[in-house]
Coordinates of C-alpha atoms (C1' of nucleotides) in Angstrom, one line a residue:
Chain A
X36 CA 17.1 38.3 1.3
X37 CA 19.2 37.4 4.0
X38 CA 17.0 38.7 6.6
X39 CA 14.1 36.3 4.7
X40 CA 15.7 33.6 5.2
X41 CA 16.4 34.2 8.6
X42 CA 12.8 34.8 9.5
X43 CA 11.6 31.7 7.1
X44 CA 14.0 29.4 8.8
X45 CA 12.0 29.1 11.7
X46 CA 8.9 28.2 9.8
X47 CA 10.5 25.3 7.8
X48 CA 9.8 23.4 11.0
X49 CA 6.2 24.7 11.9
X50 CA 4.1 26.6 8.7
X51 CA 2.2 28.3 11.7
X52 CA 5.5 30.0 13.1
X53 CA 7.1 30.4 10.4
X54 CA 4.8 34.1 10.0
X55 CA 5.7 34.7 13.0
X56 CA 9.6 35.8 12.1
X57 CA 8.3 38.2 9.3
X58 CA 7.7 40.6 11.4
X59 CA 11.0 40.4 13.1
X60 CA 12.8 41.3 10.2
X61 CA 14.1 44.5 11.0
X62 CA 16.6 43.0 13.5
X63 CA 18.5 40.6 11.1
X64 CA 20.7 39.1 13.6
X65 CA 18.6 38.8 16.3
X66 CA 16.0 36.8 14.2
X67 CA 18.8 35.2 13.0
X68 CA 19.7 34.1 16.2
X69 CA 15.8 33.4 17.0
X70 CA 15.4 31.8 14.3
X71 CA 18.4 29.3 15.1
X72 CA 17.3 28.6 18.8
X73 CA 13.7 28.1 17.8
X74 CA 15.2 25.2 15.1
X75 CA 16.6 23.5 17.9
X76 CA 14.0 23.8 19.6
X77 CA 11.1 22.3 17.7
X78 CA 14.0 19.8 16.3
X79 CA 15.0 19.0 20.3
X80 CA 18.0 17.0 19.1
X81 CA 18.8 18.8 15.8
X82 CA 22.9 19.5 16.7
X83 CA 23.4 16.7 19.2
X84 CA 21.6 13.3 17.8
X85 CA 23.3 11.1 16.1
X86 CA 20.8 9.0 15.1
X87 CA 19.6 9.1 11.6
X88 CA 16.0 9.3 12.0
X89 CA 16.4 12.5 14.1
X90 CA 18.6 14.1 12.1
X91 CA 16.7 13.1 9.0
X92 CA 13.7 14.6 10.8
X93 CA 15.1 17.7 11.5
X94 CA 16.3 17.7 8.3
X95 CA 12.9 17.5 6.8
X96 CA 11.9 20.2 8.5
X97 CA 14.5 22.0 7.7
X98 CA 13.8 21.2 4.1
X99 CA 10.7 22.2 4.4
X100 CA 11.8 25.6 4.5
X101 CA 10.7 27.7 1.5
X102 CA 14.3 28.7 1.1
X103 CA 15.7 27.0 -0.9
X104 CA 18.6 29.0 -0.4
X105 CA 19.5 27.8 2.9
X106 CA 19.5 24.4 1.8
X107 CA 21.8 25.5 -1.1
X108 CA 24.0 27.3 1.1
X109 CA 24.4 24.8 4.3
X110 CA 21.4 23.3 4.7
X111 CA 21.1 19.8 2.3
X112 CA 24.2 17.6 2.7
X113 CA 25.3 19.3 -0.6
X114 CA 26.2 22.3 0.3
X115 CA 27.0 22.2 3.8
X116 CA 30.1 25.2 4.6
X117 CA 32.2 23.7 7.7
X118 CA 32.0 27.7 8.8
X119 CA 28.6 27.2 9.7
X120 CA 29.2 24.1 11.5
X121 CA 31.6 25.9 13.4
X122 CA 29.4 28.4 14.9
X123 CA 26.9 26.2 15.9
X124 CA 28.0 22.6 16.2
X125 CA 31.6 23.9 17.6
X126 CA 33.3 20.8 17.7
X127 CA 31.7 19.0 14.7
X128 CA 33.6 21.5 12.9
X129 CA 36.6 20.0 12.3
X130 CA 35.4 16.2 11.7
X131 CA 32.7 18.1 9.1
X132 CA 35.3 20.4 7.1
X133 CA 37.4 17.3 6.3
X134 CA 34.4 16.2 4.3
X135 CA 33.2 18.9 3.2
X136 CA 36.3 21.1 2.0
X137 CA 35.5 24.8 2.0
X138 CA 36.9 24.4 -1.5
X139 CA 33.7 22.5 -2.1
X140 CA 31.0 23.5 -4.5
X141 CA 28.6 23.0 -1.9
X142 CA 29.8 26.0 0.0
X143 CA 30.0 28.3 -2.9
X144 CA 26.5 27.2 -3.9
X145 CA 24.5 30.2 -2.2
X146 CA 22.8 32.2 -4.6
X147 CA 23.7 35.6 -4.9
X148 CA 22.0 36.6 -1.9
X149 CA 23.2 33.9 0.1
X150 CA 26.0 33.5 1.6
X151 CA 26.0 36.0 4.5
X152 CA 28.0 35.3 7.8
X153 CA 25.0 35.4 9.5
X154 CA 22.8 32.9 7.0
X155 CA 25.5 30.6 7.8
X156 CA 24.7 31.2 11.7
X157 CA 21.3 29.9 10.6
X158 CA 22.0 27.2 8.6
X159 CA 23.3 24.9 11.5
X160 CA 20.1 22.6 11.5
X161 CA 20.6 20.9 8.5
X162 CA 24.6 19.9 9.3
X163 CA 23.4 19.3 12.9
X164 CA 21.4 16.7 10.5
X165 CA 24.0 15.5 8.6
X166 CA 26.3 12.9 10.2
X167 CA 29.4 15.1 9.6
X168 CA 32.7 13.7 10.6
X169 CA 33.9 10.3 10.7
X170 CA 32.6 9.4 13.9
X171 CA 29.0 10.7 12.8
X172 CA 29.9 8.1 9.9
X173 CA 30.4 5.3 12.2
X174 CA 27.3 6.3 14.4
X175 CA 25.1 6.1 11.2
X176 CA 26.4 2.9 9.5
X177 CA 25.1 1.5 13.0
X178 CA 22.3 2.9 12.8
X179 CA 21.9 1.6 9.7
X180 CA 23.1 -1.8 10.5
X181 CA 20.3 -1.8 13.0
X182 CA 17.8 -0.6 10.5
X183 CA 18.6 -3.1 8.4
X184 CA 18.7 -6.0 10.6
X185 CA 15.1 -6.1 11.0
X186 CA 14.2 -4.3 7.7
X187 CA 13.3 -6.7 4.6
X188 CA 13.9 -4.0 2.7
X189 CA 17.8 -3.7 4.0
X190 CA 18.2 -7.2 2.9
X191 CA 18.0 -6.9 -0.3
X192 CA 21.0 -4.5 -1.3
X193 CA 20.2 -5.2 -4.7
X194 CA 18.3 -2.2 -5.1
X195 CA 20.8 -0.8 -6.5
X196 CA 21.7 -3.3 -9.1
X197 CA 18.3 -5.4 -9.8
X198 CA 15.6 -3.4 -8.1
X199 CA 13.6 -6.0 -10.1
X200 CA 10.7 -6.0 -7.0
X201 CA 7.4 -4.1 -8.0
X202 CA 7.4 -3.5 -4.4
X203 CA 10.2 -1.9 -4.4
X204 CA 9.4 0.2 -7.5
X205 CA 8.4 3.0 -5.2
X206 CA 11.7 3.2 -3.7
X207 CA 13.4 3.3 -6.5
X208 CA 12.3 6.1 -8.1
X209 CA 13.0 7.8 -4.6
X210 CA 16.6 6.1 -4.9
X211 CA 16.7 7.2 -8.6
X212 CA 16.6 10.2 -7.7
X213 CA 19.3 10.1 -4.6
X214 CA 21.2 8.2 -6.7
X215 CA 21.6 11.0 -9.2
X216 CA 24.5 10.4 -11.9
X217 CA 26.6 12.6 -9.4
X218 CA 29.5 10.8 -8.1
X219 CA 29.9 9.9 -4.3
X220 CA 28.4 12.2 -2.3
X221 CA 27.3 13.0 1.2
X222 CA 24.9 10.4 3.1
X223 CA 22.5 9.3 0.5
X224 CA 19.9 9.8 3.1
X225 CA 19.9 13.6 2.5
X226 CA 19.3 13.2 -0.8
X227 CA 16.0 11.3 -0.1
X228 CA 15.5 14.0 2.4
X229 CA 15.3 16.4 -0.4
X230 CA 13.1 14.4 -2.5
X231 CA 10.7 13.6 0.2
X232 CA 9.3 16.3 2.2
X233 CA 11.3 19.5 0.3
X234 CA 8.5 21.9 0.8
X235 CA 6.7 22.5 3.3
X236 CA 4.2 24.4 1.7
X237 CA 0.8 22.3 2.3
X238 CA -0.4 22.5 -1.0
X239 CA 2.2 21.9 -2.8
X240 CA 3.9 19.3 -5.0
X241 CA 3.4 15.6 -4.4
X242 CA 6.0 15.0 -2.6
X243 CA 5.4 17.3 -0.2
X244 CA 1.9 16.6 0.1
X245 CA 2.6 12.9 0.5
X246 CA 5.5 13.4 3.3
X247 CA 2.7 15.7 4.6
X248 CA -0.1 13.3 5.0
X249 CA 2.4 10.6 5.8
X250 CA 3.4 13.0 9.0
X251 CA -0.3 13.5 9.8
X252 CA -0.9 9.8 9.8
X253 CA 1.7 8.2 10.7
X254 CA 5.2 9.4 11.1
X255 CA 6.3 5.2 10.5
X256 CA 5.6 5.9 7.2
X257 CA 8.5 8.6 7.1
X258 CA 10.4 6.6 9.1
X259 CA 10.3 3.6 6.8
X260 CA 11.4 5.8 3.9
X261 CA 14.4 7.1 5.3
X262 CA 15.2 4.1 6.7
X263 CA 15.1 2.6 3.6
X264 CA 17.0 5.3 2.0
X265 CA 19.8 4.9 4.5
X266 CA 19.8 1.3 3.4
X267 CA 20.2 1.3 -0.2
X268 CA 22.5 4.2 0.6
X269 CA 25.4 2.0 2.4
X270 CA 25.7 -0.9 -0.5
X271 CA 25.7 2.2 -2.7
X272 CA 28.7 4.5 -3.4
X273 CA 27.5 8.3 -2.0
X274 CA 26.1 11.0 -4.0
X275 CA 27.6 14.4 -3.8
X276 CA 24.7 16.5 -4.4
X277 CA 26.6 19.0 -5.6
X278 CA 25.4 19.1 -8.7
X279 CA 22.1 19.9 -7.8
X280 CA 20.4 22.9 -8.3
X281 CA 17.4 23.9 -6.7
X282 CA 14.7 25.8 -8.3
X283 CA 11.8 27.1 -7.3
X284 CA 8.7 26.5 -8.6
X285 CA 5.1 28.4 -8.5
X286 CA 2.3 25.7 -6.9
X287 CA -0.2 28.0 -7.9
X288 CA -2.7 26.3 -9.9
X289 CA -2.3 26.2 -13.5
X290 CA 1.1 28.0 -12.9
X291 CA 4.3 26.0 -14.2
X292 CA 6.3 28.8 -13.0
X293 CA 9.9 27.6 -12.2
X294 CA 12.3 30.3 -11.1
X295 CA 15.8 29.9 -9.6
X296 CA 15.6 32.1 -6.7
X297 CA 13.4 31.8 -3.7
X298 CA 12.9 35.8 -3.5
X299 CA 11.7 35.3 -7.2
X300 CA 9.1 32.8 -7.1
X301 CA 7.8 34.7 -4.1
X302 CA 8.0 37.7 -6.4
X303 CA 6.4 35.8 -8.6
X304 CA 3.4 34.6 -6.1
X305 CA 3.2 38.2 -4.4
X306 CA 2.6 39.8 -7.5
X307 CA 0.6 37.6 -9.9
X308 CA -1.0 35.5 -7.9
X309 CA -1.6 37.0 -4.4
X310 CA -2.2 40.6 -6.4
X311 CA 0.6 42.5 -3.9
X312 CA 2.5 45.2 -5.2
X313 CA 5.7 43.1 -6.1
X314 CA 8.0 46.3 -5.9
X315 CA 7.1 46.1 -1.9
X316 CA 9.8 44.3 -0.2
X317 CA 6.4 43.8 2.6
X318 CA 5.9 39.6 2.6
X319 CA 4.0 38.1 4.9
X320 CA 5.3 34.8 4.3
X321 CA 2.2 33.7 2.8
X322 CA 4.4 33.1 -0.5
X323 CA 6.0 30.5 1.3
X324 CA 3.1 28.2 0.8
X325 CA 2.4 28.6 -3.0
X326 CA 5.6 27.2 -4.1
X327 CA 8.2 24.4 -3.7
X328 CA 11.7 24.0 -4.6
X329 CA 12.5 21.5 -7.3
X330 CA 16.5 19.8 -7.0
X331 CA 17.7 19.6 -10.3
X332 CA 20.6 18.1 -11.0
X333 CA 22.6 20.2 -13.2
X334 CA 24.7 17.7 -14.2
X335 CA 22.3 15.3 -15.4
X336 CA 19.7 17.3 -16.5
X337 CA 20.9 18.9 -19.3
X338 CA 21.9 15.8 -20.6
X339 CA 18.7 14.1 -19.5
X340 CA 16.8 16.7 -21.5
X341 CA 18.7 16.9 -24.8
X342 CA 18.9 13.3 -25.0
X343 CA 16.3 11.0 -23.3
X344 CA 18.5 7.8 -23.0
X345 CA 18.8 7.0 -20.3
X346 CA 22.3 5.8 -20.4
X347 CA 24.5 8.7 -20.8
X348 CA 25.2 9.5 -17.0
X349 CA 28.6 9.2 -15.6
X350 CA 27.9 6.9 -13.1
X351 CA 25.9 4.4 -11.7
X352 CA 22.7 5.6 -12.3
X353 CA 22.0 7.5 -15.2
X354 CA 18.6 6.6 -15.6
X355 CA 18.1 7.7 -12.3
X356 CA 18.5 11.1 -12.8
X357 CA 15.7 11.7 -15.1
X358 CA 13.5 10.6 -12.8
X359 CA 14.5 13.3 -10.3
X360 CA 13.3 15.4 -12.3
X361 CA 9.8 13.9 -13.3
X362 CA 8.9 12.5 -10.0
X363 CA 9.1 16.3 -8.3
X364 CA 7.5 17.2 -11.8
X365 CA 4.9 14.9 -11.6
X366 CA 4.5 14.7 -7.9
X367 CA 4.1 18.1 -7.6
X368 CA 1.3 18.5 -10.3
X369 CA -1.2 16.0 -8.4
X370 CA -1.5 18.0 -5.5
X371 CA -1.9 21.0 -6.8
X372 CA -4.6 19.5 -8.7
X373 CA -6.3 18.4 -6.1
X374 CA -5.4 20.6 -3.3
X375 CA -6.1 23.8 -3.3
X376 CA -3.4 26.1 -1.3
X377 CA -2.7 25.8 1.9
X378 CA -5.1 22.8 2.2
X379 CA -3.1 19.6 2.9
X380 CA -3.5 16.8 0.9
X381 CA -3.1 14.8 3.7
X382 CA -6.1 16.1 5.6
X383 CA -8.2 14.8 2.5
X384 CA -6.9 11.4 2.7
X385 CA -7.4 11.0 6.3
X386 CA -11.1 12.8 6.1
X387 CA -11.8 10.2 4.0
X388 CA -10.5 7.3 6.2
X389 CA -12.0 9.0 9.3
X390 CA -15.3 8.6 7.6
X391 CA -15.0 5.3 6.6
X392 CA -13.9 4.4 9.7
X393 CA -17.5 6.3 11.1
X394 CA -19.7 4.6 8.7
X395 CA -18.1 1.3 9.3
X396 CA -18.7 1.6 13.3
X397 CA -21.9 2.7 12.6
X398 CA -23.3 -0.3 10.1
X399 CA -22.7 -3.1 12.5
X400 CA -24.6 -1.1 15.0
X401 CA -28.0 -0.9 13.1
X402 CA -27.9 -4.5 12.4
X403 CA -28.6 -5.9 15.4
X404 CA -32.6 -4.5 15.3
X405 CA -32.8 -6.3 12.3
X406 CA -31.8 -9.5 12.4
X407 CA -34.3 -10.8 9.9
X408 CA -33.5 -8.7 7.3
X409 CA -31.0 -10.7 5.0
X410 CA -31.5 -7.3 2.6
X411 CA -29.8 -5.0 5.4
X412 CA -26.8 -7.6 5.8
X413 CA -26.4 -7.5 2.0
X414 CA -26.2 -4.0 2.1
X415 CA -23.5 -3.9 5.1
X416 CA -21.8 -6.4 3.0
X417 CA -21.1 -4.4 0.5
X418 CA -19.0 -2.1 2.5
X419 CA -18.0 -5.1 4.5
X420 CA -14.3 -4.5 3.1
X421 CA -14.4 -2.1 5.9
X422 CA -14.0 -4.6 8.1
X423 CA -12.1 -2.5 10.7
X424 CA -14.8 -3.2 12.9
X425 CA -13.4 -5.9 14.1
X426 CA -10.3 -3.5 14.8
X427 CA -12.7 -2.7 17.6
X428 CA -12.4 -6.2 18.7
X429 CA -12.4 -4.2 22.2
X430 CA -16.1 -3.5 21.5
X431 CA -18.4 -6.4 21.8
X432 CA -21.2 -5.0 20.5
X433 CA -20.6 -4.4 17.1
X434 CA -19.5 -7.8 16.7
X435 CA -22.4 -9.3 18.4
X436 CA -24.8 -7.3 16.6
X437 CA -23.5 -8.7 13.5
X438 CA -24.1 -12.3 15.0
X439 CA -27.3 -11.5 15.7
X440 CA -28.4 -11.1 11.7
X441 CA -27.1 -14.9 12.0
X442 CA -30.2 -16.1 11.2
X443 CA -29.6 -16.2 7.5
X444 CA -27.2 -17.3 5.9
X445 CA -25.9 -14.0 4.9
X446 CA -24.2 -12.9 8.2
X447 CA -21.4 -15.5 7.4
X448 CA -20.6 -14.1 4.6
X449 CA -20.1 -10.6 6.0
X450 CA -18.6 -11.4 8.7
X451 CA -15.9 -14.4 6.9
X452 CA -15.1 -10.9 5.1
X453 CA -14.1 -8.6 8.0
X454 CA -12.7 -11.1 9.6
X455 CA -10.4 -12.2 7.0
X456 CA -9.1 -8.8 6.4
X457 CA -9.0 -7.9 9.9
X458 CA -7.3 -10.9 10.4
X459 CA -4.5 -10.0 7.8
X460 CA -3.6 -7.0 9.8
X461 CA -3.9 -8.3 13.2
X462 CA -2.9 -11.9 14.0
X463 CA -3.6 -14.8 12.9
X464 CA -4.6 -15.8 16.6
X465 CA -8.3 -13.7 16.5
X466 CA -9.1 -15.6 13.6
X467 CA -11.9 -16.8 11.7
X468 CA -14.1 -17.4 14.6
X469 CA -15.4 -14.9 16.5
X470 CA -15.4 -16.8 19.3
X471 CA -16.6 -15.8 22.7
X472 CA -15.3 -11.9 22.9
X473 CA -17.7 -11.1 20.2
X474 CA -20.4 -12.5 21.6
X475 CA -22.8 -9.7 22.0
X476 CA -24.7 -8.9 25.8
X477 CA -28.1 -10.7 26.2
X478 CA -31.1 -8.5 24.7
X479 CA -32.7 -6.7 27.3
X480 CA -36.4 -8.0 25.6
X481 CA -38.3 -10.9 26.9
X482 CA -37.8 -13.9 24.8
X483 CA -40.7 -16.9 24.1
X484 CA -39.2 -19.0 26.4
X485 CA -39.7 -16.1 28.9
X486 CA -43.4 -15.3 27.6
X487 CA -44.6 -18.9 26.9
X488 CA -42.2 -20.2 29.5
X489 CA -41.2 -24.1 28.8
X490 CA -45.0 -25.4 28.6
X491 CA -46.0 -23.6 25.5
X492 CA -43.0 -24.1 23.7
X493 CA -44.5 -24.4 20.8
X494 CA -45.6 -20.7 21.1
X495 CA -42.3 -19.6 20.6
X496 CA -40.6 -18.5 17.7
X497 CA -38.7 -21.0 15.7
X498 CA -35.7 -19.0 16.5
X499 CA -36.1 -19.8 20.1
X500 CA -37.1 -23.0 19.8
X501 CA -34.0 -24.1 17.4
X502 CA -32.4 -21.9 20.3
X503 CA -31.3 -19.2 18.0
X504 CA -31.8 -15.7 18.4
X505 CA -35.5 -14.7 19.1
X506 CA -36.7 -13.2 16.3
X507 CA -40.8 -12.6 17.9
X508 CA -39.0 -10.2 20.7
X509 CA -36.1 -8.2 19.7
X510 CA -34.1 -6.1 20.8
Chain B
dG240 C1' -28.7 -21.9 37.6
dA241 C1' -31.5 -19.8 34.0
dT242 C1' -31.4 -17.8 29.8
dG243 C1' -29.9 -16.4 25.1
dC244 C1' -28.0 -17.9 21.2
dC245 C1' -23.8 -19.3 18.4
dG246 C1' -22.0 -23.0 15.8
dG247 C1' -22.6 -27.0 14.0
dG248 C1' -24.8 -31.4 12.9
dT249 C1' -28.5 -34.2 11.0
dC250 C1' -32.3 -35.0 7.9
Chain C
dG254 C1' -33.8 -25.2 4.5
dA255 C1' -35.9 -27.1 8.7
dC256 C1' -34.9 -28.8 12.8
dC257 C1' -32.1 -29.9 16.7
dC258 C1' -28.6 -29.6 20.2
dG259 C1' -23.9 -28.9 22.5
dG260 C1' -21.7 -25.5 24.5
dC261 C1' -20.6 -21.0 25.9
dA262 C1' -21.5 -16.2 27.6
dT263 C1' -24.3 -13.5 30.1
dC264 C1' -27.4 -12.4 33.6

DNA sequence: GATGCCGGGTC
DNA sequence: GACCCGGCATC
């Protein structure tokens, strides 16, 4: 098991390395120790930052380990043993034992498997993560103070008490479940860590899925969350995630399976669902990817589940806890619905904008040669919500093109549309008009006034002769 | 400067 | 809606 972990570590960052370590098992330590050089090296400033967002990051990545069992043992701010920190961080050591007391749950935690000297080598990335002794403190609440200077969401510390906001109804379920009915714990932040992006499996639960297409598109998105989390997490007393339990459970489609061990869900997944001889100790990591580890919070669980009221809970937020529970639960179930193994959610999601994207660049472009057909504007108006044309800005031509269809009426229309959205996004300062930049190139064609010249004007078109765009010669 | 045509005004 | 034109961008 130990030797698992080891290998697996490295993969939390990268799904694509993470095989890679399999085959190293036979030399325990040395993976071990490979395993811990290669976290630092994909998380560059895993031991040494300070700053929340890198050590979140790392974190995630860390999370997004299949084993759970490193979280349980160092890894998550629960369960953090100050003898790992001592290996790797050195001096953190001390600063991090005071605050996590080797008397601590937390340290204990490991499953029967875990706790091995050398897992705890391994661990370091997740405490490198976690601001550990008072001076990591300080450095965060700066951090955070920052953060919530020019956050909206920082200013309302509310959260915690009102949380009234629909806006803020996302959040709170995140902060439900940081806020478990645990009493103070470590930096709240963790605790979102562990909602967010726990697996790293692609496939997987929800939450995973959603940190995953948030990485893929934008890594603000993360960002935002944590931030936010760090936020709420200052007003608010700490969590000690103690309590928490992870399990793990089988993303397989149409499987609910939730087992307690890592090594048994991948059992689990070898044997029923991959077809492998489960006896065989041989894994090639592929496990990894059907399944995710749930937190549940011991504490508030069972009470959650005998009694649904929501009020029982020691704490502050009883309610909370339950939702811990669902959201993984519920999370987790949508993407494997839609997402077959190994297949991101995320990908699907951007596909899909990609293409909307394409189609919207391309509409504008077949305009222009039809001008006088109000019929093809109505139809580009329909997608017209796409508006991100005018994202283009930088291009004239699509813009112009659209002009072009001025002639009737309908072009205003289409074009009030984009623009308004655009405009809602960008600033206010490209506005309703057009105005010059959109102006599209002069048509290469030969216009009346050209043909006829200025005698015959009354050969030209109307369009040229109300000095609108030739509609006889086209472009 | 010539040309193309957008945006807007008038009827 | 037809007609016209000021004004601007492009050539």
């Amino acid at each position: 098991m130990t030797s698992k972990r080891l290998l697996e570590q490295p993969r939390a960052g990268d799904s694509t390395e993470g095989r890679e370590p399999v085959a190293g098992k036979a030399s325990k330590t040395n993976t071990l120790q490979e395993g811990a050089s290669r976290s630092f090296e994909i998380s560059p400033n895993g031991h040494y930052f300070t700053s929340t967002r890198e050590g979140h990051y790392i974190h995630k990545k860390f999370a997004c380990g299949r084993e759970e069992d490193e979280q349980s043992s160092g890894g998550v701010l629960k369960h953090s043993c100050p003898a790992h920190r001592l290996i790797l961080n050195g001096t953190h050591v001390e600063a991090w034992s005071p605050v996590r007391g080797p008397g601590e749950p937390g340290c204990r935690l490991p499953s029967p498997e875990t706790p091995h000297p050398h897992t705890s080598s391994i661990i370091p990335v997740p405490h490198d993560r976690r601001p550990s002794g008072l001076a990591d403190k300080e450095v965060m609440a700066a951090t955070v103070l920052t953060i919530l200077s020019t956050s909206p969401l920082v200013l309302n510390p509310s959260s915690s008490a009102s949380g009234a906001d629909l806006a803020g109804k996302g959040w709170k379920e995140s902060l439900s479940a940081s806020y478990s009915s645990s009493t103070s714990g470590n930096w709240s932040w963790d605790a979102s860590d562990q909602s967010v992006p726990s697996t790293p499996s692609p496939p997987l639960s929800n939450d995973p899925g959603k940190s995953f297409l948030l990485s893929s598109q934008s890594d603000d998105n993360i960002e935002e969350t944590e931030s936010t989390h760090f936020l709420f997490e200052d007003p608010i007393p700490r969590k000690r995630k103690n309590s928490m339990k992870v399990m793990f459970k089988c993303l397989w489609k149409n499987c609910e399976k939730v087992l307690s061990t890592s090594s048994g869900i991948q059992r689990h997944i070898r044997t029923i669902h991959l077809g492998r001889n489960g006896d065989s100790d041989y894994s090639d990591g592929e496990e990894d990817f059907y399944y995710s580890e749930i937190e549940v919070n011991m504490d508030t669980l069972s009470e959650g589940l005998s009694n649904l009221t929501p009020t029982s809970p020691t704490t502050s937020g009883p309610a909370p806890v339950f939702p811990v529970l669902t959201c993984d639960a519920s999370r987790s179930e949508p993407a494997r619905m839609i997402h077959t193994p190994l297949s991101q959610s995320a990908p699907s999601t951007l596909c899909h904008i990609r293409t909307d994207h394409a189609y919207q660049a391309t509409s504008p472009v077949s305009i222009p040669s039809m001008p006088s057909d109000p019929p093809h504007s109505e139809d580009r108006i329909s997608v017209s919500w796409q508006s991100p044309p005018v994202i283009y800005k930088g291009l004239p031509g699509p813009m112009t093109q659209i002009r072009t269809v001025s002639i009737g009426e309908k072009r205003q229309p289409v074009n009030h549309t984009t623009v308004s959205k655009t405009h809602t996004n960008t600033t206010s300062t490209s506005t309703s008009k057009p105005t010059t930049g959109t102006r599209k190139p002069r048509g290469e064609a030969k216009k009346c006034r050209k043909v006829y010249g200025m005698e015959k004007r009354d050969l030209w078109c109307t369009a040229c002769r109300w000095k609108k765009a030739c509609q006889r010669f086209t472009d």
